[in-house]
Amino acid sequence: MRLITLVIMLIPALTSAQKFTVSGYVKDAATGESLIGSAILNKRSMQGTTANVHGFYSITLVRDSVNLVYSYVGYSPIQHVFVLKRDTTIDVFLENANQLDEVVVAGSRTEEIQEMTQMSSVAIPIEQIKGLPALLGQVDVLKILQLMPGVKSSEGSTGLYVRGGGPDQNLMLLDGVPVYNASHLFGFFSVFNADAINRVELIKGGFPARYGGRLSSVIDINMKDGNMKELHGEGSIDIIASKLTVEGPIKKDKTSFIVSVRRTYLDAITQAFVRVENPDARFGYFFYDFNTKFNHIINKRNRIYLSTYLGDDKVYVKDVSKQTYQKYRSEFGIRWGNIITAFRWNNVVGPRLFSNLTATYSRYRFKLYSEEETIGTNPNTGVETTTRYYSEYFSGIRDWGLKLDYDFVPDPAHYIRYGAGAILHRFTPGAFTYNLAAGRPDTTVGARKTDALETSIYVEDDIKMFENLKVNAGLHASAFNVDSRWYHSVQPRISARYLITPVLSIKASYASMMQYIHLLTNAGLGLPTDLWVPSTGLVKPQRANQAALGLARNIKSDYEVSIEGYYKKMYNLIEYKEGASFLNTTSDWQDKVAINGKGESYGSEVLLQKKKGKVTGWIGYTLSWTNRQFDELNNGKEFPYKYDRRHDVSIALTHEWNKRMDFSMAWVYGSGNAITL
């Protein structure tokens, strides 16, 4: 890592000595929140850059008079005109604006869109997500992403099937930490509380080298940092749940916090109906989310963050009955949930070099339990006899992670990112415990815990090769150690953008991906009974290759339209064999699966977006095919995958009548899903 840093830092020495760097942060003037992806453009040379996921930017220019324009969707742009004589730090605070300057913003926004090499990607403003229709009042990030072309979904489920991939092939990140199960209420809602979120980005292809470990998509979600200026709160009481968010400064412009809580009261509602039918019975269901984040600016160069997420679902049935000489109590329940923690340290090493060190902890756990207790009294002696039985089926995955990332911007023609990371996994792929005498389980049957180490290193460069050609090229190398066996891979990634005209560009990409962990899922169940398992000597890592080609065009600065075609091939997929059950703990999970499966997915996507004005939203269309083939299933013949849906149309629109009232609608059409019994 030191050698890579040294080599990269020597690049400026080979360029002109009369260049200086302008760097700093772009933030919301009212809250101090980082404005991720803000555009910075020097209008004199038409060279630009964007702020990273922490709001930091860096642009190196020739010593001269500069005219820097800072812009972000939904905010009034700011200009700084000055003579650049030395390295300069400028922190910029943009004001939220209802009506933007159409001329200025159109120019800078067009430049930003056409400059991007990234394709198959969409970032949805959180305010737009909140403005769209919500099931039972619960605004849901994943439900909105399901309205995007290339993303398949099922009714009443938060699962995402992106370009023919399964739900385990999506890398869901919350402040850089992988989320292994993102569903509440058996898939009707996701764990992401929109009130605590700053930014959401979906990447379906052309993956930058900094991402790895999954085949089909990246869903990168950043929590709010917390208001640095003043105490602020918001909350709501909906049909099935209530939520409250409070954020504010601990020390103004220095330290801030945000706390967001959400809980359902379905258990209280259902109890009233159940008691009418059976006074001895109790039935309930609830889920809760608890997000916190603390953010402290140590000095101009150093900043630390601590973010956490806790969430649980529980459904239970209780029965309590009393007779003259006997008392009976039983409970059956299912519980699942996540714990996610991230500690980040941002360091501005120099005006052109930014580092981010992240330490993470993540745990997902699923438990199905049954408990019975009978207390009998001998009518002759009065002696009580107690009989107890407890059984529990549980599975889960736990991660400890450490990652170091660098952003290096030697000049506007290069944006270099590089870094390394490691994750220590512990898999518990399904075990059954029971006890016939006491309240605690003492006997365990089933799969053993398995530890595995996953490491990675990457480097990528966003290069402006010619006036009209820009390329993002990189390598992602990774390794996986489990049971004294090593797997490794080198994955090339490349994306290119060529400007045909100032408002029309053609883009192409290729990405090789490797995934070392698998998800065993019962396709017919609506329960979170999925088992995360590692690659082993028998079960190889999944891998995929994807190529895409597309056109993007701006229309009158208000509209963006894009069309993409893609082809993806997947290898080493796994599925349950016919008749296999996750509850069968007498055999190892490896004996229950069909291995070395192949997958193929291809199609085209069209997206028309409008991001500003009274009416905003998008129209998307997908035409696609996706198939799977296993030697041990369907007599070895190819069959349609679960969400092989030929046609998919989605419309999502919001109209702002005035500052107090708006109207929104979402409409979806999909042709039939294939079912393979």
XYZ file of C-alpha atoms in Angstrom:
677
model
C 0.000 0.000 0.000
C 2.873 2.408 0.794
C 4.447 1.652 -2.595
C 1.176 2.412 -4.389
C 0.837 5.675 -2.452
C 4.423 6.700 -3.268
C 4.051 5.971 -6.982
C 0.746 7.824 -7.244
C 2.031 10.850 -5.322
C 4.926 11.178 -7.780
C 2.510 11.844 -10.654
C 2.208 15.598 -9.948
C 6.003 15.937 -10.120
C 5.838 14.928 -13.771
C 3.362 17.689 -14.571
C 3.798 21.424 -14.731
C 5.071 23.053 -11.536
C 2.702 25.984 -12.089
C -0.378 24.088 -10.962
C -2.204 24.539 -7.680
C -5.077 22.757 -6.002
C -8.410 24.028 -4.705
C -9.973 21.623 -2.190
C -12.542 21.551 0.584
C -16.044 20.348 1.426
C -19.437 21.105 -0.160
C -22.234 21.246 2.427
C -25.817 22.274 2.999
C -25.816 25.814 4.398
C -28.769 25.145 6.707
C -27.660 21.811 8.215
C -23.955 21.348 7.493
C -24.828 18.019 5.784
C -22.362 16.846 3.115
C -23.701 17.222 -0.437
C -22.413 13.987 -1.971
C -21.714 14.146 -5.705
C -21.819 17.962 -5.950
C -20.453 19.307 -9.242
C -17.464 21.677 -9.296
C -16.672 23.291 -12.664
C -14.048 25.849 -13.719
C -15.966 27.777 -16.395
C -12.789 29.278 -17.845
C -11.164 25.939 -18.749
C -14.361 23.807 -18.581
C -12.553 21.370 -16.296
C -14.507 19.855 -13.435
C -14.773 17.307 -10.658
C -17.319 16.006 -8.147
C -17.431 15.745 -4.363
C -16.895 12.250 -2.950
C -19.193 10.378 -0.541
C -17.922 12.522 2.327
C -18.494 15.820 0.499
C -14.758 16.397 -0.124
C -13.565 17.731 -3.490
C -10.190 18.510 -5.043
C -9.401 20.174 -8.376
C -5.911 21.044 -9.633
C -5.664 23.886 -12.142
C -3.012 25.936 -13.902
C -1.982 29.120 -12.120
C -4.434 31.620 -13.581
C -7.725 33.366 -12.996
C -10.424 30.776 -12.228
C -14.218 30.881 -12.093
C -15.426 27.938 -10.005
C -19.132 27.085 -10.056
C -20.448 24.779 -7.298
C -23.837 23.163 -7.966
C -26.117 20.422 -6.662
C -29.624 19.391 -7.715
C -32.201 21.382 -5.737
C -29.682 24.021 -4.553
C -28.721 27.467 -5.819
C -25.232 27.424 -7.374
C -22.358 29.530 -6.037
C -19.475 31.058 -8.008
C -15.968 31.867 -6.748
C -13.850 34.052 -9.040
C -10.214 34.610 -8.035
C -6.601 34.304 -9.179
C -5.127 30.933 -8.214
C -1.610 31.558 -6.828
C -1.255 28.771 -4.251
C -3.008 25.681 -2.894
C -6.333 26.976 -1.575
C -8.981 25.521 0.749
C -12.582 26.602 0.148
C -15.500 25.085 2.072
C -18.719 25.846 0.217
C -22.219 26.055 1.732
C -25.081 25.846 -0.779
C -28.564 27.189 -0.100
C -31.607 25.029 -0.787
C -33.743 26.623 -3.487
C -37.271 25.941 -4.704
C -36.744 27.722 -8.008
C -33.263 27.385 -9.491
C -31.588 29.666 -11.974
C -32.452 27.777 -15.149
C -29.573 29.133 -17.250
C -26.732 28.597 -14.793
C -27.877 25.240 -13.489
C -28.652 23.863 -16.929
C -25.112 24.585 -18.055
C -23.362 23.064 -15.067
C -25.755 20.148 -14.755
C -25.366 19.200 -18.424
C -21.600 19.247 -18.061
C -21.799 17.013 -14.991
C -24.044 14.418 -16.655
C -22.034 14.183 -19.836
C -18.735 14.045 -17.947
C -19.706 10.867 -16.037
C -18.101 7.648 -17.247
C -20.319 5.599 -14.914
C -23.221 3.896 -16.663
C -26.017 1.595 -15.427
C -26.256 3.819 -12.365
C -28.942 6.013 -10.819
C -28.913 8.240 -7.734
C -32.344 9.214 -6.404
C -32.629 12.333 -4.202
C -34.034 11.385 -0.809
C -36.676 14.139 -1.037
C -37.950 12.570 -4.257
C -38.118 9.172 -2.531
C -40.157 10.694 0.305
C -42.519 12.343 -2.174
C -43.596 9.135 -3.920
C -46.525 6.959 -2.759
C -45.825 4.737 0.257
C -47.486 1.484 1.330
C -49.385 2.090 4.619
C -47.504 5.374 5.019
C -44.044 3.763 5.225
C -41.653 5.429 2.746
C -39.364 2.681 1.474
C -36.064 3.088 -0.364
C -36.030 -0.408 -1.863
C -39.621 -0.108 -3.087
C -38.609 2.974 -5.060
C -35.547 1.209 -6.528
C -37.898 -1.548 -7.722
C -39.448 1.047 -10.042
C -36.161 1.387 -11.946
C -35.610 -0.434 -15.266
C -33.543 -3.596 -14.916
C -34.835 -4.246 -11.393
C -37.443 -6.983 -10.933
C -39.557 -7.400 -7.822
C -42.434 -9.421 -6.471
C -45.624 -7.974 -5.000
C -45.208 -7.350 -1.278
C -41.460 -8.019 -1.224
C -38.376 -5.837 -0.835
C -36.199 -8.379 -2.660
C -34.353 -7.027 -5.695
C -33.563 -9.128 -8.767
C -31.197 -6.982 -10.812
C -30.468 -7.954 -14.409
C -31.173 -11.637 -13.808
C -29.357 -11.933 -10.487
C -30.657 -13.212 -7.163
C -31.180 -11.216 -3.946
C -27.865 -12.472 -2.515
C -26.012 -10.931 -5.468
C -26.835 -7.357 -4.389
C -24.212 -5.581 -2.288
C -26.326 -3.455 0.075
C -24.174 -0.990 1.996
C -25.297 1.212 4.890
C -22.465 3.660 5.599
C -20.103 1.160 3.978
C -21.307 -1.873 5.986
C -22.900 -4.874 4.198
C -26.547 -5.543 5.104
C -27.448 -9.236 4.767
C -31.210 -9.088 5.269
C -33.051 -5.883 4.470
C -36.673 -6.953 5.015
C -39.343 -6.216 7.622
C -42.828 -7.750 7.807
C -41.867 -10.791 5.676
C -40.629 -8.547 2.870
C -43.312 -5.844 2.751
C -40.945 -3.152 4.081
C -37.176 -2.659 4.161
C -34.954 -1.835 7.134
C -33.941 1.541 5.668
C -35.723 4.433 7.387
C -35.867 7.278 4.862
C -35.780 9.939 7.622
C -32.230 8.857 8.543
C -30.858 8.668 4.974
C -28.877 11.275 3.040
C -28.254 9.551 -0.306
C -29.135 6.398 -2.259
C -27.299 5.130 -5.349
C -28.015 1.996 -7.379
C -25.331 0.579 -9.712
C -26.510 -2.223 -12.037
C -23.396 -2.673 -14.192
C -20.055 -1.144 -15.160
C -19.032 -1.558 -11.518
C -16.117 0.643 -10.392
C -13.160 -1.344 -9.043
C -13.730 -0.057 -5.498
C -16.785 -2.340 -5.168
C -16.530 -6.112 -4.929
C -17.952 -9.264 -3.437
C -21.273 -9.418 -5.352
C -22.330 -10.145 -8.944
C -25.418 -8.097 -9.822
C -25.677 -4.679 -8.177
C -24.456 -2.221 -5.573
C -26.955 -0.301 -3.434
C -24.898 2.331 -1.632
C -26.859 4.109 1.130
C -25.401 6.890 3.266
C -26.948 7.991 6.555
C -27.310 11.650 7.435
C -24.422 13.090 9.437
C -26.654 15.143 11.736
C -27.513 18.849 11.703
C -24.474 20.961 12.647
C -26.438 24.219 12.952
C -29.582 23.721 15.034
C -31.749 21.152 16.778
C -34.327 19.703 14.422
C -36.912 16.944 14.666
C -39.574 15.263 12.585
C -41.977 12.408 13.156
C -45.148 10.747 11.976
C -47.940 8.477 13.147
C -49.057 6.151 10.366
C -51.534 3.293 10.047
C -49.190 0.594 11.361
C -46.119 2.409 12.703
C -44.767 5.603 14.220
C -41.353 7.152 13.814
C -39.340 10.003 15.283
C -36.056 11.562 14.165
C -34.049 14.123 16.162
C -30.785 15.687 14.984
C -28.691 18.638 16.019
C -25.352 19.967 17.202
C -23.678 18.792 20.388
C -21.251 21.638 19.749
C -22.240 23.946 16.892
C -20.200 23.462 13.689
C -18.044 20.915 15.525
C -20.019 17.885 16.700
C -23.461 16.646 15.710
C -25.785 13.683 16.186
C -28.847 12.079 14.673
C -31.175 9.545 16.310
C -34.024 7.953 14.365
C -36.514 5.418 15.769
C -39.348 3.528 14.092
C -41.693 0.896 15.573
C -44.894 -0.825 14.504
C -47.879 -1.376 16.790
C -49.385 -4.254 14.853
C -49.050 -6.403 17.983
C -51.332 -4.060 19.932
C -53.885 -4.001 17.094
C -53.999 -7.769 16.581
C -54.263 -8.560 20.302
C -57.715 -6.979 20.497
C -59.078 -9.204 17.712
C -57.411 -12.393 18.972
C -58.754 -12.027 22.525
C -62.320 -11.767 21.250
C -61.977 -15.173 19.566
C -59.853 -16.872 22.248
C -59.208 -15.205 25.637
C -56.353 -17.627 26.367
C -54.467 -16.923 23.125
C -51.977 -14.183 22.348
C -50.752 -13.335 18.861
C -48.481 -10.486 17.894
C -46.040 -9.073 15.389
C -43.776 -6.035 15.555
C -40.597 -4.636 14.089
C -38.396 -1.724 15.063
C -35.455 0.273 13.646
C -32.984 2.318 15.630
C -30.428 4.482 13.752
C -27.805 6.689 15.387
C -24.825 8.627 14.084
C -22.279 10.896 15.755
C -20.033 13.153 13.717
C -17.069 15.123 15.106
C -14.705 17.513 13.326
C -11.337 17.207 15.079
C -9.686 19.866 12.913
C -9.610 20.963 9.265
C -7.858 17.749 8.250
C -9.481 15.132 10.463
C -13.057 14.048 11.060
C -14.588 10.957 12.716
C -18.004 9.282 12.513
C -19.718 6.568 14.525
C -22.931 5.128 13.067
C -25.094 2.251 14.274
C -28.227 0.426 13.231
C -30.292 -2.000 15.322
C -33.400 -3.710 13.978
C -35.567 -6.699 14.839
C -38.742 -8.455 13.721
C -40.701 -10.781 15.974
C -43.887 -12.760 15.407
C -45.244 -14.969 18.163
C -48.227 -17.060 19.237
C -48.854 -17.684 22.944
C -51.399 -19.873 24.666
C -52.075 -19.808 28.407
C -54.744 -22.043 29.940
C -55.675 -22.980 33.479
C -57.629 -25.945 34.754
C -58.325 -27.165 38.277
C -55.152 -29.206 38.619
C -53.101 -28.065 35.647
C -51.576 -24.933 34.175
C -50.355 -24.907 30.576
C -48.250 -22.312 28.755
C -46.818 -22.474 25.238
C -45.141 -20.052 22.859
C -44.065 -20.364 19.256
C -42.197 -17.549 17.513
C -39.886 -16.335 14.771
C -37.340 -13.575 15.247
C -34.772 -12.034 12.914
C -32.720 -8.862 12.858
C -29.522 -6.942 12.130
C -26.845 -5.113 14.085
C -24.603 -2.777 12.064
C -21.831 -0.514 13.361
C -19.251 1.594 11.514
C -16.439 3.813 12.767
C -14.908 6.128 10.143
C -11.894 8.396 10.194
C -11.538 10.912 7.356
C -8.096 12.428 6.864
C -7.187 15.138 4.349
C -3.604 13.961 3.817
C -2.975 16.824 1.404
C -4.975 19.044 -0.951
C -4.959 16.263 -3.567
C -5.116 13.183 -1.325
C -8.009 12.108 0.901
C -8.143 8.953 3.031
C -10.969 7.131 4.775
C -10.401 4.368 7.335
C -13.495 2.304 8.218
C -13.870 -0.337 10.931
C -17.154 -2.278 10.821
C -19.215 -4.882 12.647
C -22.271 -6.571 11.173
C -24.520 -9.390 12.379
C -27.652 -10.974 10.957
C -29.508 -13.623 12.962
C -32.649 -15.697 12.366
C -34.324 -17.778 15.088
C -37.377 -20.047 15.124
C -38.309 -21.271 18.603
C -40.938 -23.330 20.461
C -41.460 -23.542 24.215
C -43.955 -25.473 26.352
C -44.481 -25.696 30.102
C -47.008 -27.803 32.020
C -47.482 -27.552 35.787
C -49.615 -30.298 37.251
C -50.846 -30.586 40.851
C -51.579 -33.928 42.466
C -55.099 -33.569 43.947
C -54.261 -35.990 46.776
C -50.844 -34.728 47.895
C -50.822 -31.197 46.524
C -47.334 -31.789 45.037
C -46.578 -29.858 41.837
C -44.807 -31.457 38.857
C -43.327 -29.254 36.135
C -42.541 -30.418 32.596
C -40.696 -28.135 30.202
C -39.605 -28.415 26.590
C -37.652 -25.882 24.546
C -36.427 -26.137 20.950
C -34.752 -23.598 18.709
C -33.585 -23.436 15.107
C -31.153 -20.636 14.340
C -28.842 -19.394 11.588
C -26.853 -16.266 10.878
C -23.719 -14.526 9.685
C -21.365 -12.206 11.574
C -18.649 -9.927 10.132
C -15.732 -7.916 11.470
C -14.258 -5.625 8.797
C -11.487 -3.099 8.201
C -11.020 -1.024 5.056
C -8.714 1.816 3.970
C -9.631 3.932 0.925
C -7.775 6.774 -0.789
C -8.994 9.436 -3.251
C -6.163 11.081 -5.185
C -6.809 13.858 -7.736
C -3.489 14.957 -9.305
C -5.248 17.026 -12.001
C -8.692 17.269 -13.646
C -7.725 14.568 -16.159
C -7.282 11.934 -13.426
C -9.375 10.851 -10.436
C -7.559 7.933 -8.822
C -9.037 5.708 -6.109
C -7.238 2.834 -4.425
C -7.465 0.874 -1.216
C -7.576 -2.460 0.580
C -9.904 -4.237 2.962
C -10.507 -7.413 4.942
C -13.635 -9.075 6.373
C -13.632 -11.894 8.910
C -16.864 -13.864 8.396
C -18.468 -16.336 10.777
C -21.250 -18.450 9.229
C -23.879 -20.352 11.221
C -25.784 -22.033 8.372
C -28.575 -23.645 10.382
C -28.562 -25.545 13.679
C -31.240 -27.080 15.894
C -31.024 -26.989 19.700
C -33.332 -28.510 22.271
C -33.720 -29.249 25.967
C -36.289 -31.550 27.527
C -35.862 -30.497 31.131
C -34.867 -26.850 31.502
C -35.508 -23.494 29.918
C -32.136 -23.299 28.164
C -31.020 -25.468 25.238
C -28.179 -27.839 26.021
C -28.028 -30.092 22.959
C -27.182 -28.900 19.444
C -27.632 -30.769 16.172
C -26.749 -29.450 12.728
C -24.154 -27.407 10.913
C -21.029 -26.211 12.656
C -19.874 -22.613 12.728
C -17.431 -21.762 9.944
C -14.922 -18.907 9.927
C -13.620 -17.394 6.691
C -11.359 -14.473 5.769
C -12.101 -12.321 2.707
C -9.483 -9.785 1.568
C -9.392 -7.347 -1.332
C -7.291 -4.640 -2.940
C -8.230 -2.292 -5.784
C -7.066 0.619 -7.913
C -9.051 2.646 -10.457
C -8.549 5.833 -12.430
C -11.120 8.079 -14.056
C -9.072 9.342 -17.023
C -9.920 12.048 -19.512
C -7.930 10.683 -22.454
C -9.081 13.153 -25.123
C -11.482 16.080 -25.260
C -14.451 13.803 -25.996
C -13.263 10.500 -24.487
C -13.243 9.621 -20.803
C -12.429 6.178 -19.362
C -12.677 4.605 -15.918
C -10.294 1.653 -15.772
C -9.422 -0.434 -12.750
C -8.600 -3.785 -11.171
C -10.183 -5.444 -8.159
C -8.228 -8.364 -6.684
C -9.646 -10.520 -3.904
C -8.985 -13.722 -1.960
C -11.024 -15.994 0.307
C -9.704 -18.425 2.895
C -11.992 -21.088 4.371
C -11.062 -24.438 5.983
C -7.409 -24.046 4.898
C -8.446 -23.550 1.263
C -7.684 -20.370 -0.702
C -9.703 -18.926 -3.582
C -8.522 -15.812 -5.398
C -9.357 -13.719 -8.451
C -8.338 -10.630 -10.406
C -11.321 -8.749 -11.838
C -10.800 -6.126 -14.581
C -13.312 -3.284 -14.846
C -13.599 -0.650 -17.565
C -16.186 1.974 -18.503
C -15.900 4.538 -21.291
C -17.852 7.627 -22.343
C -17.545 9.319 -25.717
C -19.235 12.684 -26.383
C -20.853 12.656 -29.801
C -22.287 16.151 -29.223
C -22.349 18.325 -26.075
C -25.707 16.752 -25.124
C -25.344 13.221 -26.544
C -22.924 10.558 -25.348
C -22.308 6.884 -25.993
C -21.170 4.684 -23.101
C -19.807 1.157 -22.834
C -18.648 -1.002 -19.939
C -17.288 -4.417 -18.994
C -17.001 -5.850 -15.485
C -15.779 -9.134 -14.081
C -17.163 -9.979 -10.629
C -16.516 -12.675 -7.997
C -18.708 -13.621 -5.020
C -17.442 -15.934 -2.273
C -20.653 -16.270 -0.236
C -23.965 -17.864 -1.215
C -27.590 -17.607 -0.123
C -29.714 -20.736 0.161
C -33.309 -19.641 -0.205
C -36.625 -21.479 -0.178
C -38.315 -19.786 -3.121
C -41.813 -20.824 -2.012
C -41.615 -19.452 1.535
C -42.467 -15.933 2.635
C -40.267 -16.301 5.714
C -36.692 -15.024 6.222
C -35.366 -18.600 6.346
C -32.478 -17.883 3.981
C -29.134 -19.346 4.959
C -25.850 -17.591 4.232
C -23.089 -20.091 3.490
C -19.450 -19.777 2.348
C -17.664 -21.219 -0.633
C -16.075 -24.545 0.299
C -13.975 -27.247 -1.286
C -17.162 -28.561 -2.935
C -19.059 -25.302 -3.552
C -17.021 -22.878 -5.661
C -17.312 -19.057 -5.615
C -19.861 -17.473 -7.936
C -18.529 -15.371 -10.785
C -20.001 -13.239 -13.550
C -19.047 -11.227 -16.604
C -21.232 -8.357 -17.781
C -20.977 -6.071 -20.801
C -23.226 -3.092 -21.545
C -23.629 -0.475 -24.261
C -25.804 2.637 -24.095
C -26.710 6.134 -25.224
C -27.496 9.105 -22.957
C -28.975 12.435 -24.016
C -30.109 15.666 -22.406
C -33.260 17.263 -23.779
C -33.696 21.003 -23.112
C -31.702 20.653 -19.851
C -34.847 19.432 -18.015
C -34.907 15.851 -19.231
C -32.454 12.981 -19.387
C -33.074 9.946 -21.543
C -30.918 6.828 -21.692
C -31.096 3.455 -23.414
C -28.877 0.513 -22.521
C -28.389 -3.035 -23.697
C -26.586 -5.619 -21.551
C -25.443 -9.241 -21.533
C -24.462 -11.117 -18.365
C -23.145 -14.645 -17.882
C -22.979 -16.234 -14.397
C -21.159 -19.361 -13.196
C -21.050 -21.612 -10.090
C -24.578 -20.795 -8.929
C -26.303 -23.009 -6.341
C -29.937 -23.948 -5.627
C -31.702 -26.333 -3.265
C -32.194 -29.773 -4.770
C -35.765 -30.890 -5.387
C -37.431 -31.735 -2.054
C -34.589 -30.372 0.104
C -35.538 -28.542 3.313
C -33.650 -25.971 5.338
C -35.077 -27.568 8.525
C -33.431 -30.939 7.839
C -30.412 -30.690 10.157
C -29.412 -34.368 9.930
C -27.417 -33.707 6.758
C -24.880 -31.045 5.829
C -26.169 -28.130 3.745
C -23.707 -29.040 0.974
C -25.607 -32.298 0.444
C -28.880 -30.414 -0.144
C -27.798 -28.195 -3.033
C -27.301 -28.442 -6.758
C -23.956 -26.862 -7.613
C -22.046 -25.442 -10.596
C -25.165 -23.845 -12.073
C -24.992 -21.407 -14.960
C -27.040 -18.288 -15.557
C -27.597 -16.062 -18.551
C -29.351 -12.703 -18.642
C -29.694 -10.135 -21.410
C -31.992 -7.323 -22.391
C -32.439 -3.609 -22.874
C -33.596 -0.741 -20.653
C -35.016 2.712 -21.383
C -35.216 5.491 -18.772
C -36.681 8.987 -19.193
C -36.123 11.255 -16.166
C -37.152 14.762 -15.163
C -35.256 15.991 -12.106
C -36.379 19.588 -11.688
C -39.444 21.755 -12.058
C -42.986 21.419 -10.733
C -43.260 17.895 -12.149
C -40.458 15.408 -11.476
C -40.105 11.660 -11.872
C -39.359 9.025 -14.472
C -40.703 6.482 -16.938
C -38.822 3.199 -17.300
C -39.135 0.169 -19.581
C -37.286 -3.160 -19.486
C -37.205 -5.974 -22.053
C -35.246 -8.943 -20.685
C -34.564 -12.693 -20.658
C -32.966 -14.654 -17.806
C -32.366 -18.420 -17.564
C -30.625 -20.949 -15.285
C -29.172 -24.404 -15.916
C -28.161 -27.105 -13.402
C -27.138 -30.668 -14.243
C -29.134 -31.906 -11.202
C -32.352 -29.961 -11.859
C -34.968 -30.187 -14.619
C -33.094 -33.117 -16.225
C -30.198 -30.782 -16.920
C -32.284 -28.588 -19.218
C -32.260 -24.806 -19.112
C -35.242 -23.207 -17.351
C -36.497 -19.621 -16.768
C -35.312 -18.061 -13.526
C -37.848 -17.007 -10.871
C -38.158 -13.435 -12.186
C -37.790 -13.977 -15.882
C -40.281 -11.272 -16.812
C -40.275 -10.261 -20.448
C -41.782 -6.775 -20.177
C -41.688 -4.301 -17.295
C -43.004 -0.736 -17.349
C -42.912 1.706 -14.430
C -44.022 5.315 -14.057
C -43.298 7.448 -10.987
C -44.313 11.129 -10.967
C -44.601 13.920 -8.404
C -46.329 17.261 -8.976
C -45.767 20.106 -6.509
C -48.908 22.249 -6.331
C -47.401 24.621 -3.775
C -45.111 24.545 -0.728
C -47.771 22.792 1.362
C -49.307 20.343 -1.087
C -48.082 17.911 -3.712
C -49.462 14.982 -5.660
C -47.622 11.767 -6.522
C -48.376 8.527 -8.318
C -46.669 5.260 -9.215
C -47.862 2.758 -11.805
C -46.332 -0.576 -12.755
C -47.060 -3.071 -15.500
C -45.273 -6.417 -15.713
C -45.860 -9.455 -17.878
C -46.171 -12.806 -16.087
C -43.432 -14.419 -14.010
C -42.158 -17.911 -14.774
C -42.743 -20.569 -12.111
C -40.607 -23.718 -11.975
C -42.047 -26.156 -9.429
